[in-house]
């Protein structure tokens, strides 16, 4: 064990003052120290993408970053997407298109798709497919995820 | 959800309504086992060797470490079959005296955080006297091979044989025979959520609540209580949101037992989350089988007789409750598939080795036997110089009920029709033209068919036939309407992505004339849900759906009775719609909510009716077969061996579809796993039994790039063996894909004289086959 | 799968960074940049560095600019910077074409070019680029600056000429002649997986024939390198299927292939042959 370091994680606009070992990953800190369990852990070695969050506007794998590195950065997770009862167009599109079954990989896909489309709203369908091949899903076979993300991309461009 | 219902009859069933499960899951409010806080975290120390005696375990001072020595009062997990010469094999919760596979849990460490627990686990010293491990099933079967368990001579855990009358005579009448071997390599279901367990002691009641990633909460409770020798009433098991199971989470994990033991002993709260490496090496594997197959055909390419020898490498122990007999027994029982022939001679054996134990994985043996049989059909088609689709047309069953060569009864289905639809949708002549053009340009396109049946929704008779000591099968649903008029269905099934909260609500909504959002389906918590068998084997919609329908019909009858009192009309004149009970043809109406309330609060007015509204349905059907034809088009890059699936088509019949969107999703997901099985996924051990595929960069599940758009065509042959007329379809997607894809590869490479009869058909394997054929030529 | 404990050091200048590194390197102290390669290794506990020098806050390390005929890439420049063309030179589209093959989008927003070079995974695309184009790696330590040519930099599997207290401060890629053609192809099992073999080719036309040919192979041997046997086949030839196949064959025979449970020596050669031929084809379009 090493000494804990006090940091502040700004998640979805809320500041969480926590104290963590340097080795604690951002994923674990978000989930355990800040109580935001919507971000899931599927592999801890940066392959499955279930832990994807948006940090300072860029989608990244929170299992590959240490929480201490995210001190002071703007972090967005799945819990911050809806506006009260109104779902984000991406969330709505996932529901309308049956793009989730067990729901475990879903937050990662949502943050990945939103993070990328906010940076590149006019991304081509083919490039979008490349992006979506970043994350693993075992339930849906991807077809409906692709459909949902394309539908949401259109909405988001409006 | 505000669309008005119109009269009686099906209004919600058959519609693609959005899932009631989704809002929570989409907003990060799902509740998965690893989301629970805990006072203590557990980490398992796992064997680095595949076999050997444990000499010494040395733990750091002050560390809380549990070994088998602490668990003398805990029974090993010993599933049982009373047939097929099954040899019972017990798995101790922590390795006791010896280890039998790499990854087997040898000790458990407890600390205040996961990180600390891992630090301590790393510091535990384990001394083993290595023994030479047996990894390959053939080595396990070799005369004189070391016995992995004293109770299983020759390392055979069970054996089954079927020989139909006059087999030899029929075999000898063959015009042509085809013989070959297939190899199915080890798979891991790889749900995105690794396993986890959380056990909490409650001082007020003295009970333990185990929250865990299980597909069978009630049986988990029964089994753990039994193994620990505790009253079952003191254990509550909760399957919360579970991130995929595919069968891997239906088998009892020794780790769950250990967590409950800790909670009881220390009267506190303990949690364990499996990491991905542990899931890949030490959860449960599947599908490590070899089949030697021979088919005898008459002069018209009609299959007359099938001979097979099936060897299933089941690993080091036996999974609970099905036992590791499940793969070989299902293989021998269902290998004849949907083809019309009666002579069958088959032997199936389950063989123990020093590898991770197998458990059922979506489709269990069906992807393998379908692969074997469909390769047979394609090879025979070539031998007879007819199209693969044609040989199937000549052999698929078409009269029902049909009794298979193995004694299974196939109910009404549409084998020929799905083949015909798939064939038409594919435009076979057009494909052959493109294929020829491609060859001229040095591009190798291929097409592959797979026709198969999927045994679904089978209740206890099927499990009893295997002689399982624990015989699952029936399902119970308790449906109640509370005084507020809202409906609750408490079910014994345990969905984990299948959308049952929505589809069952649709069934209830149709019966009661309400909207599905007024129906809450409660499952997973053994304190709230009636005893049931969970969700696996494509059963829940059929069996739990049937029980739901039964209970809903009873509730409907009661509501009509109540309404007839209130509205002074005969029950036959009353209609339930739009949340009201109405006398047909009049404006006399009363809200269902009011009926419900008064059944509790004004019971005396209804003259002898039982108070409240709560009805039970229990359903235990024999099973019903759905069917499908899958077609895959591929392009094989002969320089690199890479196969790209360029088109994938499914024509399927799963009886009445309750929610088309959910049904399609099941097929998509199954096909994706099947394509993974066909081309990418393989658990590899080295000769010392060390796993070489222990990360997601090594065990390759497909991404969005590898799965094409799947074209779905539906038929609905209402099931005669299912109350809702629905058949199951959860596994079908995975059953047909390996056969279709690998048949397509063989079709693409037919000029080269290669036969690919193994899966996955990796680029390396295809290049090796091509190189071998080149040197022969 | 949690990393072992470590102490994190956060320098703000490069001088601070190399001073800290000098102090902690003897106790298995390492540089943390993007973390996309290091953190998984730490999660598996294949490495348990007691100290990490986190250079993400160091001023000036994110430099990406053309200077003295080279593209200078600083230590904290992310892979994603190359999604667009960063130089008005064939190097721009070349790096952008390669970047698309590098892992996945969310890895590229964080992982660094120099981190890949220092990590020296045989499958690394940037290492292949550096070896093929003759990059210069600039190491900094308390002893000052040291320029290491690509030929001298890659020493073997995950092993480079960097001393344990040296930080790879920048990589300099020489700009290419304005009429340089390039081709890049890699083979991986799935989208975004490690390359099992990658080929990078560059060349120019002179009097209708190929010249200045560079054929680089990565992923097939412990380190990436130029395959002179293949280059020899092509220089002076008119580009076409026959010389491309001959070069591919020469490359396949010239390598000492890495083998593993899924890749035999012959299969690796198959891949080299295919990737070289295809990258040449691509470059000729």
CSV table of C-alpha atoms in Angstrom, one decimal, chain A residues 1 21 23-25 28 31-32 37-45 47-48 50 78-79 81-82 87 90-92 94-98 100-107 110 126-127 129-130 132-144 146 150, chain B residues 18-19 22-23 25-28 30 32 34-35 41 113-116 119 188-194 242-244 246 275-276 361-362 496-498 661-662 665-666 668-670 672-673 681 694-697 699 701-705 707-711:
chain,number,residue,atom,x,y,z
A,1,UNK,CA,0.0,0.0,0.0
A,21,UNK,CA,-3.6,5.7,-3.8
A,23,UNK,CA,-2.3,3.2,-8.4
A,24,UNK,CA,-6.1,3.5,-8.2
A,25,UNK,CA,-7.4,3.6,-11.7
A,28,UNK,CA,-12.2,2.3,-9.8
A,31,UNK,CA,-17.1,3.7,-9.3
A,32,UNK,CA,-16.0,3.2,-5.7
A,37,UNK,CA,-21.3,2.8,-10.8
A,38,UNK,CA,-22.7,3.3,-14.3
A,39,UNK,CA,-19.2,3.0,-15.7
A,40,UNK,CA,-18.4,-0.7,-15.9
A,41,UNK,CA,-15.2,-2.7,-15.7
A,42,UNK,CA,-14.9,-5.6,-18.2
A,43,UNK,CA,-11.2,-6.4,-18.6
A,44,UNK,CA,-8.9,-3.9,-16.9
A,45,UNK,CA,-6.4,-4.2,-19.7
A,47,UNK,CA,-9.4,-4.0,-24.7
A,48,UNK,CA,-13.2,-4.2,-24.1
A,50,UNK,CA,-16.8,-1.0,-21.2
A,78,UNK,CA,-23.2,7.8,-18.5
A,79,UNK,CA,-25.0,9.3,-15.4
A,81,UNK,CA,-26.1,12.2,-20.3
A,82,UNK,CA,-29.9,12.5,-19.6
A,87,UNK,CA,-32.8,11.1,-22.6
A,90,UNK,CA,-27.9,8.5,-28.2
A,91,UNK,CA,-29.7,6.9,-25.2
A,92,UNK,CA,-33.0,7.3,-27.0
A,94,UNK,CA,-30.3,2.8,-28.3
A,95,UNK,CA,-33.7,2.2,-26.7
A,96,UNK,CA,-35.6,2.7,-30.0
A,97,UNK,CA,-33.4,0.3,-31.8
A,98,UNK,CA,-32.9,-2.4,-29.2
A,100,UNK,CA,-28.7,-3.2,-25.6
A,101,UNK,CA,-29.6,-6.5,-24.0
A,102,UNK,CA,-27.8,-7.1,-20.7
A,103,UNK,CA,-26.7,-3.5,-20.6
A,104,UNK,CA,-23.2,-4.1,-19.3
A,105,UNK,CA,-21.3,-2.8,-22.3
A,106,UNK,CA,-23.8,0.0,-22.9
A,107,UNK,CA,-22.4,2.9,-21.0
A,110,UNK,CA,-22.7,5.5,-25.3
A,126,UNK,CA,-17.4,3.5,-42.5
A,127,UNK,CA,-15.3,5.5,-40.0
A,129,UNK,CA,-18.0,1.4,-37.9
A,130,UNK,CA,-14.3,1.5,-37.2
A,132,UNK,CA,-17.6,1.1,-32.9
A,133,UNK,CA,-15.3,-1.8,-33.4
A,134,UNK,CA,-13.3,-0.3,-30.5
A,135,UNK,CA,-15.7,-1.8,-27.9
A,136,UNK,CA,-16.8,-5.3,-27.3
A,137,UNK,CA,-20.4,-6.5,-26.9
A,138,UNK,CA,-21.4,-10.1,-26.5
A,139,UNK,CA,-25.2,-9.9,-26.6
A,140,UNK,CA,-26.3,-7.8,-29.5
A,141,UNK,CA,-24.1,-8.8,-32.4
A,142,UNK,CA,-23.6,-5.1,-33.0
A,143,UNK,CA,-26.2,-4.7,-35.7
A,144,UNK,CA,-28.6,-2.6,-33.6
A,146,UNK,CA,-24.6,0.5,-35.4
A,150,UNK,CA,-26.1,6.2,-37.0
B,18,UNK,CA,-39.5,-0.8,-26.4
B,19,UNK,CA,-38.1,-2.7,-23.5
B,22,UNK,CA,-33.9,-0.1,-20.8
B,23,UNK,CA,-34.3,3.3,-19.0
B,25,UNK,CA,-29.6,0.4,-18.0
B,26,UNK,CA,-29.2,3.4,-20.3
B,27,UNK,CA,-28.8,5.9,-17.6
B,28,UNK,CA,-26.2,4.1,-15.5
B,30,UNK,CA,-28.3,-0.8,-13.6
B,32,UNK,CA,-24.7,-5.2,-11.1
B,34,UNK,CA,-19.7,-5.5,-8.6
B,35,UNK,CA,-21.5,-2.2,-7.9
B,41,UNK,CA,-12.6,-8.0,-0.5
B,113,UNK,CA,-9.6,-3.4,-0.7
B,114,UNK,CA,-9.2,-5.3,-3.9
B,115,UNK,CA,-5.7,-3.8,-4.4
B,116,UNK,CA,-4.6,-5.0,-1.0
B,119,UNK,CA,-0.9,-7.6,-2.9
B,188,UNK,CA,-15.1,-19.5,-23.5
B,189,UNK,CA,-18.5,-17.8,-23.3
B,190,UNK,CA,-16.8,-14.5,-22.3
B,191,UNK,CA,-19.7,-12.5,-21.0
B,192,UNK,CA,-18.8,-8.8,-20.8
B,193,UNK,CA,-19.4,-8.9,-17.1
B,194,UNK,CA,-17.0,-11.2,-15.3
B,242,UNK,CA,-26.3,-9.7,-14.8
B,243,UNK,CA,-24.1,-8.8,-17.7
B,244,UNK,CA,-24.5,-11.7,-19.9
B,246,UNK,CA,-24.6,-17.6,-22.0
B,275,UNK,CA,-10.9,-10.3,-13.3
B,276,UNK,CA,-10.9,-11.0,-17.0
B,361,UNK,CA,-22.4,-22.5,-23.4
B,362,UNK,CA,-25.1,-21.2,-25.7
B,496,UNK,CA,-30.1,-11.3,-18.0
B,497,UNK,CA,-30.6,-9.5,-21.3
B,498,UNK,CA,-33.4,-11.5,-22.9
B,661,UNK,CA,-37.3,-6.7,-31.9
B,662,UNK,CA,-36.2,-8.8,-29.0
B,665,UNK,CA,-31.7,-9.3,-31.2
B,666,UNK,CA,-31.3,-12.9,-29.9
B,668,UNK,CA,-28.1,-11.3,-34.0
B,669,UNK,CA,-26.2,-12.0,-30.8
B,670,UNK,CA,-26.2,-15.8,-31.4
B,672,UNK,CA,-22.1,-13.1,-33.7
B,673,UNK,CA,-21.0,-15.7,-31.2
B,681,UNK,CA,-12.3,-18.0,-30.7
B,694,UNK,CA,-5.6,-15.4,-20.9
B,695,UNK,CA,-6.4,-11.9,-22.2
B,696,UNK,CA,-8.9,-10.4,-24.5
B,697,UNK,CA,-6.1,-9.7,-27.0
B,699,UNK,CA,-9.0,-14.8,-26.9
B,701,UNK,CA,-14.3,-12.3,-29.6
B,702,UNK,CA,-15.6,-10.5,-32.7
B,703,UNK,CA,-16.0,-6.7,-33.0
B,704,UNK,CA,-18.5,-4.8,-35.1
B,705,UNK,CA,-16.2,-5.0,-38.1
B,707,UNK,CA,-20.1,-9.2,-38.1
B,708,UNK,CA,-22.0,-8.3,-41.2
B,709,UNK,CA,-25.6,-7.1,-41.3
B,710,UNK,CA,-27.7,-10.2,-40.7
B,711,UNK,CA,-30.8,-10.5,-43.0
